[in-house]
XYZ file of C-alpha atoms in Angstrom:
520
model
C 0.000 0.000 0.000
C 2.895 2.500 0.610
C 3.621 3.292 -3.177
C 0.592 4.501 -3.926
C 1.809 7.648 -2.152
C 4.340 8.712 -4.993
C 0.867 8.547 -6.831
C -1.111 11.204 -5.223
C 1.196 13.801 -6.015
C 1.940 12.775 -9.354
C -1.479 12.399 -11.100
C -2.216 16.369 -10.172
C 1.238 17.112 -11.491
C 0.577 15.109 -15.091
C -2.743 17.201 -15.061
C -1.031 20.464 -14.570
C 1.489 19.611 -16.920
C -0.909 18.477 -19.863
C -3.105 22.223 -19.488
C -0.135 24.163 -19.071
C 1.208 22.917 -22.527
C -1.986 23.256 -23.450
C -2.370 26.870 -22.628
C 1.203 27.449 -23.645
C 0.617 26.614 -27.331
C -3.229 27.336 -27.090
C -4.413 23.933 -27.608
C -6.807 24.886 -24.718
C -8.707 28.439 -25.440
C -11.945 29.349 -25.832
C -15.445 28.106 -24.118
C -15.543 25.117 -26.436
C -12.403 23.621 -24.595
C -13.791 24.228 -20.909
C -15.009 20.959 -21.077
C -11.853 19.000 -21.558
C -9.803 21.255 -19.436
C -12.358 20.551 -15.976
C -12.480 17.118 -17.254
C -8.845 16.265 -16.600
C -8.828 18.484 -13.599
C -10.884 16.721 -11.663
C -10.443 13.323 -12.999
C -6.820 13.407 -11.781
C -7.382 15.296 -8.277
C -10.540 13.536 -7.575
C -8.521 10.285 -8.034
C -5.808 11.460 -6.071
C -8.093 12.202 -3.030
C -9.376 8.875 -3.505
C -5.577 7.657 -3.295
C -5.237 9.523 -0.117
C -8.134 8.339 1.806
C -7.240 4.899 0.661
C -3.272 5.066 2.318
C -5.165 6.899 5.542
C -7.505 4.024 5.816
C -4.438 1.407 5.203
C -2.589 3.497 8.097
C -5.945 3.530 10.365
C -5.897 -0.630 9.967
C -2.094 -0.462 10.781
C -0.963 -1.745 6.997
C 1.647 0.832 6.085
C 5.134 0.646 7.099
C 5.638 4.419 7.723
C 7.404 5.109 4.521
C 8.467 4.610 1.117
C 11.620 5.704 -0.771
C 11.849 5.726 -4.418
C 15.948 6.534 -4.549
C 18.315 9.193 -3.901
C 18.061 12.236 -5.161
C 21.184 13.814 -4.341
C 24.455 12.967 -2.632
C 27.580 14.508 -1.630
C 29.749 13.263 0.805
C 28.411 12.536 4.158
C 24.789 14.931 2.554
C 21.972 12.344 1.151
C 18.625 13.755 -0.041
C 16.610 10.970 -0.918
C 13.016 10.905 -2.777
C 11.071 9.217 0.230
C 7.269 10.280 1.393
C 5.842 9.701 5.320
C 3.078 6.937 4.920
C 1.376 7.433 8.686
C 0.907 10.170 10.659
C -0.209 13.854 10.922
C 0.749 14.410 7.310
C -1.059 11.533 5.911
C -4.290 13.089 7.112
C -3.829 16.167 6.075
C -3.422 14.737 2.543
C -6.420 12.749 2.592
C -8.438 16.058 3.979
C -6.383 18.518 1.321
C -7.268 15.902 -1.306
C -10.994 16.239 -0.642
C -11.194 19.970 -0.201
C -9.210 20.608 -3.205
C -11.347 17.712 -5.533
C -14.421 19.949 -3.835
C -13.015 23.481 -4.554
C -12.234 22.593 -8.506
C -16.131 21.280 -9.434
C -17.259 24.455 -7.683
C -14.738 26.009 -9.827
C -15.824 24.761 -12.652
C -19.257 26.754 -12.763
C -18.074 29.696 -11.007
C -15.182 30.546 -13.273
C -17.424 29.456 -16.843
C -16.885 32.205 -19.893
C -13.970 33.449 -17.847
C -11.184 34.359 -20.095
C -8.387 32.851 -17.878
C -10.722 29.687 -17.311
C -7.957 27.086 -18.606
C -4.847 29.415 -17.259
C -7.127 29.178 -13.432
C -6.940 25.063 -13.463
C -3.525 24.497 -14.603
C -2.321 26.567 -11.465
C -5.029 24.652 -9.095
C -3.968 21.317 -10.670
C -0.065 22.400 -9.681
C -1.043 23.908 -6.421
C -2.599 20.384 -5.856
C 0.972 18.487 -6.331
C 3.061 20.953 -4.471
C 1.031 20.715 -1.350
C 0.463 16.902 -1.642
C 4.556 16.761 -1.940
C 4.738 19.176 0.876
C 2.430 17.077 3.741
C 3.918 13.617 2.300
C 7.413 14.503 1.729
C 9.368 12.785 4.287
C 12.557 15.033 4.245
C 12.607 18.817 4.556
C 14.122 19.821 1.262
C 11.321 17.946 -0.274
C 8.757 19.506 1.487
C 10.498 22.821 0.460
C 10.023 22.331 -3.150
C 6.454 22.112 -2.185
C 6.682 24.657 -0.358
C 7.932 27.245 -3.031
C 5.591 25.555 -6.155
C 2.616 26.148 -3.773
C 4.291 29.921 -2.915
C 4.420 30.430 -6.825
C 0.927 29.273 -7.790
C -0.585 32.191 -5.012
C 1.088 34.735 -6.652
C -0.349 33.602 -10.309
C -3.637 33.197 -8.577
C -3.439 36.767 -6.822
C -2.596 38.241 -10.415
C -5.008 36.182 -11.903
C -6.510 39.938 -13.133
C -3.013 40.875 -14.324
C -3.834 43.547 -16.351
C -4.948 45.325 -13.110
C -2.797 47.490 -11.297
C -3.916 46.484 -7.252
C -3.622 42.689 -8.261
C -0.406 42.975 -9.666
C 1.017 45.411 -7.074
C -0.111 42.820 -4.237
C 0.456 39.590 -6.035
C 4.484 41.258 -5.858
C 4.099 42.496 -1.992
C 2.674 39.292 -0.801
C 5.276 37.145 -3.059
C 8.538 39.134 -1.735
C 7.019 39.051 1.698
C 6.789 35.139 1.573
C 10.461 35.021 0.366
C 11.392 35.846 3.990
C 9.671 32.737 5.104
C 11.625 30.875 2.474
C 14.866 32.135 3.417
C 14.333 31.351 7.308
C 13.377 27.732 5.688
C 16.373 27.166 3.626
C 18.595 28.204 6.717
C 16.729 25.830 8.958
C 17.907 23.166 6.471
C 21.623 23.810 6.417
C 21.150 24.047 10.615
C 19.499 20.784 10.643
C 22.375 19.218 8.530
C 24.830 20.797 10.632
C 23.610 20.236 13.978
C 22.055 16.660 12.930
C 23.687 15.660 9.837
C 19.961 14.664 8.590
C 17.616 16.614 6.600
C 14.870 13.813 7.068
C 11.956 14.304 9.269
C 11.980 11.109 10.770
C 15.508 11.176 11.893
C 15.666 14.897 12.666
C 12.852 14.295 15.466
C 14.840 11.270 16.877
C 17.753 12.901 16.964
C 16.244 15.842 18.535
C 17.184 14.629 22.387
C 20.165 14.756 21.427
C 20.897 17.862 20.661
C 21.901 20.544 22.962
C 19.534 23.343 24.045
C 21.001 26.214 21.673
C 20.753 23.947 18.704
C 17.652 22.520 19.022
C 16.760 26.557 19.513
C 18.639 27.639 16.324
C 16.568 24.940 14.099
C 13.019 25.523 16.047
C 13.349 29.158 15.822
C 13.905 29.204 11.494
C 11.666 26.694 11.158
C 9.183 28.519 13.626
C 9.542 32.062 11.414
C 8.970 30.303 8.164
C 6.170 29.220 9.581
C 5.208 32.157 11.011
C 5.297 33.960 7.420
C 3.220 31.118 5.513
C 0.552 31.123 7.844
C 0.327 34.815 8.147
C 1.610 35.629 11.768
C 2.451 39.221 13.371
C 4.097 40.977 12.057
C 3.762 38.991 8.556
C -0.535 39.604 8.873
C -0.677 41.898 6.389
C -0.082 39.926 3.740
C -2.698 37.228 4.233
C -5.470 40.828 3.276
C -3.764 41.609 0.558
C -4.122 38.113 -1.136
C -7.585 38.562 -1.872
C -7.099 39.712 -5.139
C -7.729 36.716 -6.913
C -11.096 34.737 -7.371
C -12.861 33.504 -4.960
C -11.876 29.726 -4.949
C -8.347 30.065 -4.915
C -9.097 32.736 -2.235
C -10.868 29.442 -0.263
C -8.065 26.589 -1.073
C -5.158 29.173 -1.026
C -5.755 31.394 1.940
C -8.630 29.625 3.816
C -8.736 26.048 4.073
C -4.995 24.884 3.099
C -2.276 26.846 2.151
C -2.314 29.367 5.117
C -1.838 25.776 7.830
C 1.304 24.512 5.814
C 2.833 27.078 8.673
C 1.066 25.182 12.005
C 1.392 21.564 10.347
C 5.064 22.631 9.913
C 5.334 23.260 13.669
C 3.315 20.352 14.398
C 5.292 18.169 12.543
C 8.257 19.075 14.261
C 6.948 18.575 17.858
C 9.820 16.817 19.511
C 12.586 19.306 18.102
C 10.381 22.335 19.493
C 9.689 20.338 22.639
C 13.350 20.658 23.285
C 13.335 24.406 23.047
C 12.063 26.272 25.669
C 12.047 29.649 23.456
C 10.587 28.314 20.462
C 8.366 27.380 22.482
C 7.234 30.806 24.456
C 8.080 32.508 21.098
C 5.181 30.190 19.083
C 2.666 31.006 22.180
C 3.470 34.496 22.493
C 3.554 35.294 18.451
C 0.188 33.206 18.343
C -1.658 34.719 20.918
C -1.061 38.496 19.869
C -1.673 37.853 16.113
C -5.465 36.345 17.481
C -5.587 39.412 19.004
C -4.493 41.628 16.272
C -6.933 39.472 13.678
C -9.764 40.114 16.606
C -9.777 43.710 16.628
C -9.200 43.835 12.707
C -12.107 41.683 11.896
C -14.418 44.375 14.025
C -14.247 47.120 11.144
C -13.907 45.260 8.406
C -17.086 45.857 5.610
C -17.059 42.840 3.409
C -17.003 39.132 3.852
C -13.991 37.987 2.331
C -11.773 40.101 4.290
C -13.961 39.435 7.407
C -12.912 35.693 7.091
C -9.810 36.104 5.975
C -9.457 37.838 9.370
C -11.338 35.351 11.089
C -9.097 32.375 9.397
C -5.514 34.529 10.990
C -7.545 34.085 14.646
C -8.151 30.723 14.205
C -4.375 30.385 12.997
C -2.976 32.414 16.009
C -4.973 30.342 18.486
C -3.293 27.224 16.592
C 0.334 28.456 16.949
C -0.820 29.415 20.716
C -1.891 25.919 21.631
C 0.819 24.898 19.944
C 3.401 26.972 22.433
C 1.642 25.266 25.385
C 2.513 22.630 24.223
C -1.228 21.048 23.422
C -0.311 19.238 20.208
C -3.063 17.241 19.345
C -5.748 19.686 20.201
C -3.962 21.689 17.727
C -3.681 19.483 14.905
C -7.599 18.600 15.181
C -8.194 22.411 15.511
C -6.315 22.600 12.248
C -8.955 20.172 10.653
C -11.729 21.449 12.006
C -11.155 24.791 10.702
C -10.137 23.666 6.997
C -13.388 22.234 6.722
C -15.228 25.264 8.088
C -13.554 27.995 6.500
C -13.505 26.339 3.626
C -17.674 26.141 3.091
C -17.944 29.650 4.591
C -15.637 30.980 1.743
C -17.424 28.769 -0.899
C -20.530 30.127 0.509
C -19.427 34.174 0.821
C -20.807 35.107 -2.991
C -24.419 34.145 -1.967
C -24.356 35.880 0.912
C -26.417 38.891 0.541
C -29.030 36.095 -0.622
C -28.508 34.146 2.461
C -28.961 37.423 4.949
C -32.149 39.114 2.985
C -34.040 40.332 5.464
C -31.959 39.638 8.465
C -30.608 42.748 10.579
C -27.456 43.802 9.867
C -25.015 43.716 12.978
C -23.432 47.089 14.548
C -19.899 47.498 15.651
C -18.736 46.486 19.074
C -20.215 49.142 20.895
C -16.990 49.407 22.872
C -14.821 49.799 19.830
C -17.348 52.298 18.881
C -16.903 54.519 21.976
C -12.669 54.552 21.180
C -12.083 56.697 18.759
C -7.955 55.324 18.674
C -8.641 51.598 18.970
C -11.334 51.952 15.653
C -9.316 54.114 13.983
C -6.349 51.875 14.263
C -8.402 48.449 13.293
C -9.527 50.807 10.273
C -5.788 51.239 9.244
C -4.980 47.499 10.412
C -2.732 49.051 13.280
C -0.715 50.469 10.392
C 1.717 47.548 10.288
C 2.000 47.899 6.291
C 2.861 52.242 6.492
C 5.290 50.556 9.165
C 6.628 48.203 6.876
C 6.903 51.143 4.408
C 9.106 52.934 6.587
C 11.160 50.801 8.095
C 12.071 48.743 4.761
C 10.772 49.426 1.847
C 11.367 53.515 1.797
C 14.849 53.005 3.242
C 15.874 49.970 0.491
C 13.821 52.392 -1.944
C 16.263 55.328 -1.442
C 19.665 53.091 -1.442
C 19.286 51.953 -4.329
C 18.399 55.121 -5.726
C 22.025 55.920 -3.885
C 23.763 53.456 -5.304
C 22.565 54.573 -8.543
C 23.926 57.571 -8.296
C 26.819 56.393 -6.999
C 27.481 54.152 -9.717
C 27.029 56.685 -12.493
C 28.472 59.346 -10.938
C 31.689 57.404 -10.030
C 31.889 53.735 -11.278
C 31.118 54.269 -14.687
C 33.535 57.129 -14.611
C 36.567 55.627 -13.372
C 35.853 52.049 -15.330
C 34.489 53.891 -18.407
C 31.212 54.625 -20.300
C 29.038 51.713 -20.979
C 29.409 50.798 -24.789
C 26.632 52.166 -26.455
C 28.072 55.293 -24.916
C 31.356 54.514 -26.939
C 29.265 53.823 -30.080
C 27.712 57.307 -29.329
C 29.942 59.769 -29.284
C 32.763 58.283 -30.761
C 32.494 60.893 -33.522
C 32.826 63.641 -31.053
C 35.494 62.266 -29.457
C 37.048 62.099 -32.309
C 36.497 65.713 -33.221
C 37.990 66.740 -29.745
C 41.000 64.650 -30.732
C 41.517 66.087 -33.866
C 40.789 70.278 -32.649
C 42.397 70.271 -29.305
C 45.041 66.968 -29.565
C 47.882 69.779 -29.870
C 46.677 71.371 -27.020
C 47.091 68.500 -24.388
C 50.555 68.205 -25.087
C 51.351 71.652 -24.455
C 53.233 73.069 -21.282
C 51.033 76.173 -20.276
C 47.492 74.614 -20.194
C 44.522 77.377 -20.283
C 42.474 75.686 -19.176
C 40.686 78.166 -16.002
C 42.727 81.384 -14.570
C 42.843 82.789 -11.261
C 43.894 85.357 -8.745
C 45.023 85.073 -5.679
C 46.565 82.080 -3.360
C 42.868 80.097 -3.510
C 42.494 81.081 -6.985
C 45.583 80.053 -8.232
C 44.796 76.778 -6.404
C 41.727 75.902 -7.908
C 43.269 77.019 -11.238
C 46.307 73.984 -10.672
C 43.261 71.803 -9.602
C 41.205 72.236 -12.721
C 43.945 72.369 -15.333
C 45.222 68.770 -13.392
C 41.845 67.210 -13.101
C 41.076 68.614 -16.945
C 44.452 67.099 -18.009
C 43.768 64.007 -16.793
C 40.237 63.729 -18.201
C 41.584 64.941 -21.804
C 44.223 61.968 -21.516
C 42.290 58.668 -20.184
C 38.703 59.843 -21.069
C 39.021 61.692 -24.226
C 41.919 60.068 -26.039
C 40.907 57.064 -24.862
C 38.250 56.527 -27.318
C 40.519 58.050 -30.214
C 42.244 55.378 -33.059
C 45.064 55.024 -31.733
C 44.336 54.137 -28.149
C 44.677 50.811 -26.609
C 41.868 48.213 -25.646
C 42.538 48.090 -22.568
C 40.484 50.483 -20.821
C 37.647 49.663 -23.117
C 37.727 46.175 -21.858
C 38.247 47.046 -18.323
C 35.173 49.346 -18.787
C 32.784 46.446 -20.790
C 34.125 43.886 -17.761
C 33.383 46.273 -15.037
C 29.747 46.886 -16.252
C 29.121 43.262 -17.127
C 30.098 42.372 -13.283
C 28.160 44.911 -12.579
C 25.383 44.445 -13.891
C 25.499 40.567 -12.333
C 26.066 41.435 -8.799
C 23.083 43.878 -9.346
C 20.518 41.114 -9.779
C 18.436 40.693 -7.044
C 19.058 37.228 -6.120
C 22.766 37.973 -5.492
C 21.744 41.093 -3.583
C 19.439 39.249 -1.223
C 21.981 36.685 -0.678
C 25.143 39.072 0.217
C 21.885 40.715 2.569
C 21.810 37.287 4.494
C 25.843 36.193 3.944
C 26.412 40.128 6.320
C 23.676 39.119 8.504
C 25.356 35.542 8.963
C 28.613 37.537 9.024
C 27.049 39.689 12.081
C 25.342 36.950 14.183
């Protein structure tokens, strides 16, 4: 029974991959081709679920061995990362309820997004978002469930800018993207902890080992493990983001941000329970972070005016009371929280467009009257406690105007001292050419012109100017004459190539996090 897991990730994954090349080379367009696009959706999730329940009712009757390894995927030295999925447990439930909520959310899909114009583009990132978080809750080592992890990251911000051409959806589909990089990065650091302090990456064998580690170890993986979590499922002061991801429709809004992606954070924690049991601060730190973000997500969901973002701020409670319970150390209570509230948040997002239908007739409820009465405390729910104007300040502003420093920097005094980039060169080689030709007597002469003054400071800044004009005329200007060497032009073309590599944004997050290693 064990190898049908590799299965229940897989069929979703064949799915996404025939309607993506389907979309790709429009083999799948128009309303005539909705048919055969929902078709394979479901066929292949809906018999994935059924895979799922299947293993969870082999585990229930004690048939499965615990887990199954198809081969390594990487090795290097003493470092294995093998290909092997968890067949009992915490994670095998969550699959079987995932699978059903996600075979549920696609038919109601398949009505609600009819005559839509990105109808085929919506199910081939469902159909992926299936497989990644399959592979993330089976995955039986933690790079594995990474790759889920960042697949099921990628397919919420194609879902959030599912109306691309819009402005808002684009601008928060990029906020809530870069904000979940964070997450990722405390993830990927947690990894090269575990290896170091455990010499495992697996699940399994990271948990046994876990007694033996000492206290500041078993700290150092908790806590990055603990702050990815923290972003995914939306904790302070990561909340913001979870509001902004409304932007797409309103079943991906359920799957993505209501009934599974926004737990991968608490089953994370939860799946980790001996390692954080061995951490006194993790633990405090997942109570404490928990308990103020239900508080936060309390007093936001007062003000807000429509239903989505009322249960979107109902869903970070729910999430904060998990991580809480969590912290106390209540484990189980936690996990069955967690599946209770997939199943409810998931209808009452299903359910939010025929609302006003539901509620004809029924009164409509007042604010709190005590929020009412404070003037600050609804004022600051109104501007969700202005943690993104915060944000603003303190990081995006600051990064905003060093880079605009750096630019200046670089083309007042890099490209200067390595050289004009070369379609500068192709540009006013001509004029530099004329220069050469009206004033190339002139440079070689004793008693340069160039500025006159009077005086002991004038006569100074004269010597300054005719030596800083000198030396411009001879490296700058003659330097893009005939007769000049290659040299500097390939010093200059070298300098701007690096340059413009070290300038992509992947290297400059990663020198970010080699000075923060550096500093800690």
């Amino acid at each position: 029974m064990d190898s049908l897991v590799f299965l229940i990730p897989l069929l979703p994954f064949c799915a996404a991959l025939i309607l993506g090349l389907g979309v790709l080379f429009d083999w799948l367009s128009g309303e005539e081709k909705e048919g055969l696009t929902a078709g394979i959706a479901l066929w292949t999730v809906t018999m994935s679920s059924l895979l799922s329940l299947t293993l969870y009712g082999a585990d229930v009757l004690g048939m499965n061995r615990g887990t199954f390894n198809l081969g390594t995927w990487l090795q290097s030295d003493s470092f294995e990362v093998s290909i092997n999925f968890l067949t009992q447990g915490f994670g095998l439930r969550l699959s079987a309820l995932f699978g059903v909520i996600l075979a549920v959310v696609l038919r109601f899909s398949v009505n609600y997004m009819h005559r839509e114009v990105g109808f085929h583009r919506f199910f081939f990132v469902l159909t992926l978002f299936s497989a990644a978080m399959q592979w993330l809750v089976l995955s039986g080592n933690a790079v594995g469930t990474f790759m889920g992890w960042e697949i099921a990251g990628l397919c919420s911000y194609l879902l959030i800018a599912y109306a691309y051409d819009r402005p808002v959806a684009a601008a928060n589909a990029t906020r809530v993207f870069v904000t979940n990089r964070l997450g990722d990065a405390a993830f990927v650091i947690a990894i090269g902890l575990s290896y170091a302090f455990a010499e495992s990456v697996d699940w399994t064998q990271l948990n046994a080992l876990a007694a033996q580690l000492s206290t500041g170890e078993a700290t150092g993986i908790a806590f990055c493990f603990a702050l990815a979590a923290f972003v995914k499922s939306a904790q302070l002061p990561f909340t913001p983001w979870l509001l902004r991801a409304l932007e797409g429709p309103t079943p991906s809004s359920a799957v993505f941000y209501g009934s599974v992606m926004v737990h991968a954070g608490v089953f994370l924690v939860c799946l980790l329970e001996p390692l954080f049991e061995m951490s006194p601060f993790a633990m405090g730190t997942l109570a404490v972070v928990g308990l103020a973000t239900a508080i936060y997500s309390y007093l936001l969901g007062l003000t807000q005016t429509d239903v989505k973002t009322s249960l979107i701020a109902a869903t970070s409670v729910q999430l904060g009371l998990m991580f809480f319970e969590c912290g106390l150390g209540f484990w189980q209570l936690a996990g069955w929280h967690l599946c209770a509230h997939v199943v409810v948040r998931a209808y009452q997002l299903l359910a939010a467009p025929s609302l006003m239908h539901n509620v004809l007739g029924n009164p409509i409820k007042p604010i709190e009257p005590a929020l009412a009465k404070n003037y600050w405390a609804y004022t600051a729910s109104l501007q969700r406690f202005w943690l993104d104007s915060l944000a603003d300040s303190l990081l995006v502003r600051p990064i905003g105007r060093l880079s605009h420093d750096l630019r200046y920097f670089d083309d007042s005094i890099i490209d200067r001292i390595l050289g004009s980039p070369e379609p500068a060169i192709r540009a006013i080689s001509s004029l530099a050419q004329y220069q050469e030709q009206k004033i190339g007597a002139r440079l070689n002469e004793d008693s340069d012109q160039f500025a006159q003054g009077s005086g002991l400071a004038g006569k100074l800044a004269e010597w300054t100017a005719a030596l800083i004009h000198g030396l411009e005329s001879r490296f700058m200007l003659r330097g893009y004459g005939k007769n000049a060497t290659d040299l500097g032009r390939r010093i200059g073309r070298f300098g701007n190539r690096f340059e413009a590599f070290i300038l992509r944004p992947r290297y400059l997050v990663l020198f970010v996090f080699i000075t923060l290693l550096v500093a800690f």
